[in-house]
XYZ file of N, CA and C in Angstrom:
249
model
N -88.093 -6.154 9.760
C -89.336 -6.914 9.820
C -89.502 -7.851 8.617
N -89.055 -7.431 7.439
C -89.181 -8.290 6.258
C -88.353 -9.553 6.426
N -87.163 -9.386 6.972
C -86.277 -10.529 7.181
C -86.967 -11.590 8.026
N -87.518 -11.188 9.154
C -88.151 -12.144 10.061
C -89.361 -12.817 9.429
N -90.149 -12.069 8.690
C -91.325 -12.649 8.031
C -90.916 -13.669 6.972
N -89.934 -13.311 6.169
C -89.488 -14.216 5.104
C -88.793 -15.431 5.698
N -87.990 -15.220 6.725
C -87.339 -16.335 7.395
C -88.386 -17.260 8.024
N -89.426 -16.661 8.589
C -90.512 -17.445 9.170
C -91.235 -18.291 8.133
N -91.214 -17.829 6.884
C -91.821 -18.585 5.786
C -90.835 -19.597 5.205
N -89.698 -19.755 5.850
C -88.655 -20.710 5.491
C -88.112 -20.457 4.081
N -87.913 -19.190 3.774
C -87.282 -18.843 2.506
C -85.976 -18.124 2.827
N -84.987 -18.907 3.235
C -83.721 -18.328 3.705
C -82.971 -17.594 2.601
N -83.099 -18.055 1.381
C -82.380 -17.407 0.275
C -82.853 -15.959 0.083
N -84.137 -15.755 0.103
C -84.677 -14.399 -0.054
C -84.413 -13.587 1.210
N -84.534 -14.202 2.383
C -84.276 -13.488 3.633
C -82.850 -12.945 3.660
N -81.907 -13.717 3.140
C -80.501 -13.287 3.130
C -80.306 -12.030 2.292
N -81.140 -11.828 1.299
C -81.032 -10.617 0.474
C -81.298 -9.358 1.287
N -82.096 -9.484 2.331
C -82.419 -8.328 3.156
C -81.318 -7.990 4.155
N -80.459 -8.935 4.455
C -79.401 -8.705 5.451
C -78.480 -7.577 4.975
N -78.085 -7.613 3.725
C -77.158 -6.593 3.223
C -77.803 -5.211 3.170
N -79.115 -5.165 3.181
C -79.814 -3.880 3.165
C -79.952 -3.274 4.564
N -79.613 -4.038 5.580
C -79.736 -3.589 6.970
C -78.452 -2.909 7.422
N -78.074 -1.856 6.746
C -76.790 -1.204 7.020
C -76.772 -0.441 8.339
N -77.935 -0.119 8.889
C -77.956 0.624 10.152
C -77.879 -0.291 11.364
N -78.030 -1.590 11.157
C -77.926 -2.532 12.264
C -76.461 -2.761 12.638
N -76.195 -3.072 13.892
C -74.823 -3.435 14.280
C -74.375 -4.687 13.525
N -73.090 -4.776 13.256
C -72.578 -5.898 12.474
C -72.875 -7.240 13.132
N -72.912 -7.281 14.464
C -73.195 -8.546 15.149
C -74.608 -9.036 14.843
N -75.533 -8.110 14.678
C -76.890 -8.495 14.291
C -76.904 -9.069 12.880
N -76.140 -8.463 11.986
C -76.077 -8.981 10.609
C -75.424 -10.359 10.579
N -74.404 -10.564 11.419
C -73.773 -11.883 11.511
C -74.811 -12.917 11.936
N -75.565 -12.591 12.970
C -76.593 -13.504 13.475
C -77.649 -13.790 12.398
N -78.005 -12.780 11.637
C -79.002 -12.961 10.577
C -78.477 -13.923 9.506
N -77.224 -13.759 9.115
C -76.639 -14.676 8.127
C -76.606 -16.105 8.668
N -76.277 -16.256 9.942
C -76.241 -17.590 10.543
C -77.636 -18.212 10.509
N -78.658 -17.420 10.817
C -80.032 -17.928 10.778
C -80.413 -18.402 9.374
N -79.796 -17.792 8.376
C -80.063 -18.187 6.989
C -79.201 -19.368 6.567
N -78.302 -19.794 7.444
C -77.416 -20.902 7.112
C -76.227 -20.479 6.273
N -75.935 -19.196 6.246
C -74.838 -18.662 5.438
C -73.671 -18.257 6.342
N -73.014 -19.260 6.874
C -71.915 -19.000 7.810
C -70.745 -18.324 7.092
N -70.529 -18.648 5.840
C -69.467 -17.996 5.070
C -69.698 -16.497 4.957
N -70.929 -16.101 4.690
C -71.270 -14.669 4.615
C -71.133 -14.017 5.985
N -71.516 -14.747 7.023
C -71.356 -14.233 8.384
C -69.883 -13.999 8.690
N -69.027 -14.902 8.226
C -67.584 -14.756 8.434
C -67.052 -13.520 7.719
N -67.541 -13.275 6.519
C -67.115 -12.075 5.789
C -67.523 -10.814 6.543
N -68.716 -10.828 7.113
C -69.202 -9.684 7.895
C -68.318 -9.477 9.131
N -67.966 -10.554 9.812
C -67.090 -10.463 10.989
C -65.708 -9.960 10.591
N -65.237 -10.383 9.435
C -63.930 -9.953 8.957
C -63.919 -8.455 8.681
N -64.978 -7.962 8.046
C -65.059 -6.514 7.770
C -65.016 -5.714 9.069
N -65.594 -6.291 10.134
C -65.602 -5.613 11.433
C -64.323 -5.882 12.228
N -63.436 -6.723 11.679
C -62.175 -7.104 12.330
C -62.443 -7.763 13.683
N -63.488 -8.589 13.759
C -63.887 -9.242 14.997
C -63.452 -10.703 14.967
N -62.259 -10.960 15.465
C -61.718 -12.316 15.447
C -62.503 -13.240 16.377
N -62.988 -12.720 17.490
C -63.769 -13.534 18.415
C -65.027 -14.079 17.712
N -65.690 -13.242 16.946
C -66.874 -13.690 16.203
C -66.492 -14.753 15.178
N -65.339 -14.574 14.544
C -64.880 -15.574 13.572
C -64.615 -16.918 14.245
N -64.033 -16.882 15.428
C -63.764 -18.126 16.145
C -65.070 -18.814 16.557
N -66.067 -18.023 16.930
C -67.379 -18.593 17.254
C -68.011 -19.225 16.017
N -67.862 -18.563 14.883
C -68.407 -19.100 13.634
C -67.687 -20.390 13.244
N -66.387 -20.431 13.483
C -65.621 -21.632 13.158
C -66.150 -22.829 13.947
N -66.532 -22.587 15.198
C -67.067 -23.667 16.031
C -68.419 -24.161 15.515
N -69.176 -23.289 14.867
C -70.503 -23.650 14.345
C -70.436 -24.268 12.953
N -69.350 -24.027 12.252
C -69.263 -24.406 10.843
C -68.846 -25.856 10.650
N -69.252 -26.381 9.504
C -68.799 -27.713 9.101
C -68.687 -27.732 7.582
N -67.899 -28.668 7.093
C -67.757 -28.840 5.653
C -67.234 -27.612 4.945
N -67.923 -27.223 3.887
C -67.505 -26.096 3.058
C -67.506 -24.780 3.847
N -68.483 -24.631 4.747
C -68.530 -23.421 5.567
C -67.301 -23.313 6.457
N -66.855 -24.430 7.010
C -65.669 -24.426 7.866
C -64.440 -23.990 7.077
N -64.340 -24.454 5.843
C -63.218 -24.050 4.983
C -63.272 -22.553 4.705
N -64.466 -22.035 4.472
C -64.615 -20.602 4.191
C -64.239 -19.769 5.415
N -64.659 -20.192 6.589
C -64.319 -19.459 7.811
C -62.810 -19.477 8.020
N -62.185 -20.618 7.816
C -60.721 -20.708 7.957
C -60.017 -19.777 6.972
N -60.532 -19.724 5.756
C -59.945 -18.839 4.732
C -60.032 -17.384 5.181
N -61.182 -16.992 5.707
C -61.375 -15.607 6.147
C -60.467 -15.293 7.341
N -60.338 -16.242 8.269
C -59.457 -16.034 9.429
C -58.012 -15.851 8.965
N -57.571 -16.694 8.040
C -56.190 -16.598 7.549
C -55.972 -15.275 6.825
N -56.965 -14.837 6.042
C -56.843 -13.549 5.348
C -56.732 -12.410 6.356
N -57.542 -12.468 7.400
C -57.536 -11.415 8.400
C -56.217 -11.399 9.162
N -55.707 -12.565 9.516
C -54.429 -12.634 10.219
C -53.292 -12.191 9.312
N -53.374 -12.508 8.044
C -52.354 -12.089 7.091
C -52.336 -10.576 6.914
N -53.499 -9.945 7.055
C -53.594 -8.496 6.914
C -52.999 -7.751 8.086
N -52.852 -8.412 9.230
C -52.301 -7.771 10.420
C -50.784 -7.649 10.377
N -50.149 -8.564 9.636
C -48.669 -8.618 9.649
C -48.056 -7.478 8.903
C-alpha cells in the first residue's frame, strides 16, 4: 500500500525503496513495480535473479538508452552463467 500511495504522489525514487522490502510478493510483481518507477535496470536484475529470460526480453523491448544497455548486460551475464 505504501508503494502505491507514494507512486501516486509521483515520488518514484522513494516508491522504489519499498520494492525491495516486498519480499513476499512474486518476483513478477516486483519487476512490474520497478518498471512503474522507471527503473528498468533494477527490473532486469530482479528478472535475472529469478532466471526469467522471457521477462528480460520483454524488458529489453521496453528499454531505451542506458536502460537498454543495462538489460543487455544482464541478459549476457545470465546467458554466460548457463554455459
